[in-house]
Every structure is written in structure tokens, then in C-alpha cells.
Amino acid sequence: MSKSERLFELLTLLRSKRYAVTAKAMAEELGVSERTIYRDVQSLLLSGVPIEGEAGVGYRLGKGSHLPPLMFTEEEMLAMELGMRMVRAWSDRQLAAASHSASRKIHSILPEHIRAQIETFPIEVPAFHVGSENADRNELLREATAQFKKIQIHYETGEGIVSDRVVQPLGQVYWGKVWTLVAWCELRNDYRSFRIDRILRVDSLADTFTTHKEKSFQHYLAASYGCEK
């Protein structure tokens, strides 16, 4: 890649981290030498980018840092377009509207040949879900999760057993066909996942909850699937 592309990638890498990153780690990530990283950091400093740190310790972006306008390859842009179409089809109305708005902003600054590719992009994602009752439930659950509000759900299992549970919503997982709610179940005092299309009713409660390292969406993913968000 050219120096300008490498500097942009270096900025993107630093922006994605909340902690100091060593020159060695950045060199491995970008596939260049540590000497090149040191030179690039110096170039960014001379151009006014507020980078904090030093050689042998690590670097991070300081306050007041910003990125130049985003630049994407054609394949990156097509991947983003597909992702946004999936959001519009399989999320809820609020996220679908946000996806439309983001698409308009990005498309307005794209080169003509990439915009033409997107307009004739031969992949479609039918939006059967986003206007459904399940999508409305997704939105309510997402808001309760963001506000750390307990909810009461009226839930029917695959065997037809109906129960009421007070749960602490932690996150949602999409399986390609159905969404599941990951929650801390106060009845079982443990993690439980609930298919959202089997939740018959959701009531938001006034009580709130807190998370910690052994009760969180990230901990559930790590414990259940060996991965982290």
C-alpha cells in the first residue's frame, strides 16, 4: 500500500483501541517493519495528529484526534452495502431508518463508478422481518437492554409450555432465521436464551439491574461459544 493508505490504516488502528498499542503490534497488524511504524508515527505527529506515547511503551490517540473522511475499497463498500441491507431487512424500524440514513450519507460522497455498482448490486435481502411484530419486540428489548431495565416476559417454549419470567436483558443473537434474547433469568439465577418469536408479551419494569464481569453479554458469549463480542 502507499504511504498515505498506510497512514490512514495506522490512524484507523489507533482509533479502534482504547489503550496504548506497541509499535510491534501495529507492525504485525499492518504487515510492515517496526521502523516503518516509528517513521509513520513521526509523520502523523508532524501533521498535527495528537498521538501520545513513546517507543518501547506504546502509542494511543490523544484528545482532539479525528479521522479524515472515510475511504473504502470497492469490495469494502459492497460489503457495507450488503450489511446495511441486512440491517434494514432483519433488525427493527429504528435501526432500519438509521441504516437508510447512513446509506444516503455514504452514497452521496462515493465515486460515480462505485455508486453505479451499488445501484446494480446483484444481491437482495427481502425485508419480511423489519415491519413485523417480532421486529417491534426486538426494538423494545434493545431499548430495555440499553437502559438496564428488567423486563417480564410471557414465554412459550417449543413444547407449548407457557411461563412468566422476570429477566435482565443482556443482548440479542441473530441466527440467520430467528433472533434470541440473552438474559439473566431471576427464576433460575443463571443465563437463559429465549427465542424472540416465542415471547408472547413483554412488559418493561421500573427496576434496573447492573452487569459485572461474570454477568454480561460478553461473558455469556465467551462461556457459551468461546468468543467475545
XYZ file of C-alpha atoms in Angstrom:
229
model
C 0.000 0.000 0.000
C 1.057 3.603 -0.473
C 2.274 5.707 2.435
C -0.987 7.681 2.537
C -3.006 4.462 2.677
C -0.716 3.097 5.388
C -1.053 6.267 7.467
C -4.818 6.040 7.187
C -4.751 2.377 8.255
C -2.496 3.297 11.180
C -4.905 6.026 12.264
C -7.827 3.624 11.981
C -5.974 1.065 14.101
C -5.145 3.603 16.810
C -8.698 4.940 16.785
C -10.086 1.429 17.365
C -8.066 0.937 20.568
C -8.744 2.413 23.986
C -5.277 1.555 25.217
C -1.686 2.084 24.088
C -0.544 -0.161 21.227
C 3.098 -1.108 20.793
C 4.935 -0.497 17.536
C 5.497 -4.252 17.293
C 1.764 -4.990 17.481
C 0.977 -2.325 14.890
C 3.735 -3.587 12.599
C 2.313 -7.119 12.744
C -1.205 -5.834 12.100
C -0.178 -3.765 9.068
C 2.463 -6.140 7.754
C 5.352 -3.646 7.906
C 8.510 -3.228 9.979
C 8.639 -1.533 13.368
C 10.997 1.043 11.856
C 8.257 1.932 9.365
C 5.761 2.346 12.209
C 8.113 4.719 14.036
C 8.542 6.793 10.865
C 4.792 6.841 10.239
C 4.044 7.906 13.805
C 6.525 10.731 13.393
C 4.843 11.778 10.125
C 1.446 11.851 11.835
C 2.830 13.891 14.726
C 4.349 16.414 12.309
C 0.983 16.719 10.549
C -0.698 17.640 13.843
C -2.278 14.338 14.889
C -2.176 14.200 18.730
C -0.509 10.840 19.377
C 0.586 10.088 22.929
C 3.276 7.595 23.968
C 6.809 6.683 23.098
C 8.930 3.977 21.512
C 9.083 0.807 23.594
C 5.941 1.700 25.532
C 3.166 2.150 23.000
C 1.036 4.770 21.302
C -2.562 5.953 21.527
C -4.571 8.820 20.082
C -4.904 11.792 22.404
C -7.889 14.050 22.948
C -8.960 16.116 19.987
C -7.942 13.491 17.464
C -10.054 12.939 14.389
C -10.009 10.872 11.246
C -10.137 12.228 7.707
C -13.186 11.314 5.587
C -13.568 7.549 5.344
C -12.116 5.810 2.314
C -13.215 2.339 1.256
C -12.195 -0.095 -1.438
C -14.896 -1.249 -3.850
C -15.227 -4.615 -2.085
C -15.385 -2.945 1.348
C -18.160 -0.671 0.110
C -20.132 -3.562 -1.369
C -19.714 -5.492 1.883
C -21.023 -2.471 3.808
C -23.964 -2.126 1.460
C -24.887 -5.786 1.932
C -24.593 -5.384 5.700
C -26.840 -2.316 5.693
C -29.424 -4.129 3.567
C -29.396 -6.934 6.139
C -29.920 -4.384 8.913
C -32.857 -2.894 7.032
C -34.364 -6.354 6.496
C -33.676 -8.123 9.782
C -33.446 -5.549 12.565
C -36.158 -3.169 13.792
C -37.655 0.057 12.435
C -35.280 2.376 14.297
C -32.143 0.598 13.088
C -33.588 0.255 9.586
C -34.159 4.015 9.452
C -30.622 4.621 10.733
C -29.285 2.288 8.041
C -31.150 4.205 5.311
C -29.750 7.488 6.633
C -26.193 6.113 6.764
C -26.505 4.753 3.224
C -27.626 8.114 1.857
C -24.706 9.910 3.515
C -22.145 7.421 2.237
C -23.593 7.191 -1.280
C -23.573 10.974 -1.631
C -19.751 11.090 -1.498
C -18.936 7.922 -3.432
C -17.200 7.989 -6.808
C -19.661 7.530 -9.659
C -18.395 4.075 -10.677
C -18.818 2.659 -7.144
C -22.279 4.221 -6.799
C -23.247 2.575 -10.097
C -22.018 -0.796 -8.802
C -24.137 -0.459 -5.652
C -27.245 0.510 -7.612
C -26.907 -2.682 -9.683
C -25.618 -4.836 -6.786
C -26.976 -8.323 -7.656
C -27.809 -9.317 -4.055
C -31.131 -8.528 -2.415
C -32.331 -9.115 1.152
C -36.156 -9.234 1.282
C -37.431 -7.157 4.205
C -40.012 -9.572 5.578
C -38.992 -9.107 9.210
C -38.443 -5.419 9.873
C -42.128 -4.444 9.850
C -43.301 -7.452 11.852
C -44.460 -7.829 15.449
C -41.191 -9.621 16.214
C -39.231 -6.604 14.965
C -41.241 -4.333 17.271
C -40.349 -6.684 20.115
C -36.677 -6.564 19.091
C -36.771 -2.785 19.399
C -38.392 -2.858 22.833
C -35.879 -5.435 24.064
C -32.964 -3.468 22.638
C -34.112 -0.326 24.461
C -34.541 -2.222 27.752
C -31.035 -3.657 27.329
C -29.519 -0.212 26.711
C -31.320 1.241 29.749
C -30.511 -1.748 32.026
C -34.213 -2.219 32.763
C -35.630 -5.504 33.987
C -38.487 -6.930 31.947
C -41.195 -9.507 32.470
C -41.794 -11.849 29.575
C -44.676 -14.187 28.850
C -42.862 -17.027 27.064
C -43.932 -20.191 25.263
C -41.421 -22.993 24.772
C -41.242 -25.243 21.712
C -43.243 -27.826 23.685
C -46.053 -25.334 24.269
C -45.282 -24.671 27.953
C -46.074 -21.070 28.899
C -44.423 -19.255 31.790
C -43.784 -15.758 33.132
C -40.190 -14.742 33.846
C -38.528 -11.630 35.200
C -35.254 -11.325 33.333
C -32.376 -8.911 32.889
C -31.875 -8.427 29.122
C -28.195 -8.524 28.150
C -28.160 -8.759 24.349
C -29.540 -10.390 21.230
C -28.140 -13.031 18.881
C -29.238 -13.455 15.265
C -29.057 -16.999 13.911
C -29.876 -16.313 10.267
C -33.552 -17.134 10.726
C -34.505 -16.249 14.282
C -33.375 -13.818 16.958
C -32.771 -14.919 20.528
C -32.683 -12.781 23.649
C -29.789 -13.470 26.000
C -30.823 -12.621 29.552
C -30.103 -13.285 33.196
C -33.139 -15.204 34.450
C -34.032 -14.290 38.032
C -36.015 -17.521 38.437
C -33.044 -19.736 37.520
C -30.351 -17.301 38.711
C -28.415 -18.050 35.535
C -28.150 -17.175 31.855
C -31.041 -18.185 29.638
C -31.752 -17.535 25.959
C -35.271 -17.032 24.638
C -36.418 -17.133 21.029
C -37.940 -13.731 20.424
C -40.641 -15.148 18.151
C -41.844 -17.228 21.141
C -42.120 -14.271 23.503
C -45.861 -13.622 23.689
C -45.680 -10.388 25.672
C -43.020 -8.065 27.094
C -43.542 -5.671 29.995
C -40.843 -3.185 30.920
C -40.388 -2.888 34.686
C -39.267 0.078 36.767
C -36.461 -1.909 38.401
C -32.985 -1.694 36.900
C -30.012 -4.041 37.063
C -26.257 -3.915 36.805
C -23.764 -6.092 34.988
C -20.305 -7.246 36.004
C -17.541 -9.395 34.563
C -19.387 -12.628 35.378
C -22.826 -11.415 34.323
C -22.700 -9.714 30.977
C -23.309 -10.346 27.279
C -19.562 -10.626 26.672
C -19.179 -13.184 29.483
C -22.091 -15.221 28.097
C -20.550 -15.315 24.615
C -17.157 -16.322 25.979
C -18.624 -19.017 28.233
C -21.051 -20.406 25.661
C -19.148 -20.146 22.392
C -15.556 -19.397 23.346
C -15.698 -15.991 21.692
C -16.052 -12.384 22.735
C -18.016 -9.572 21.173
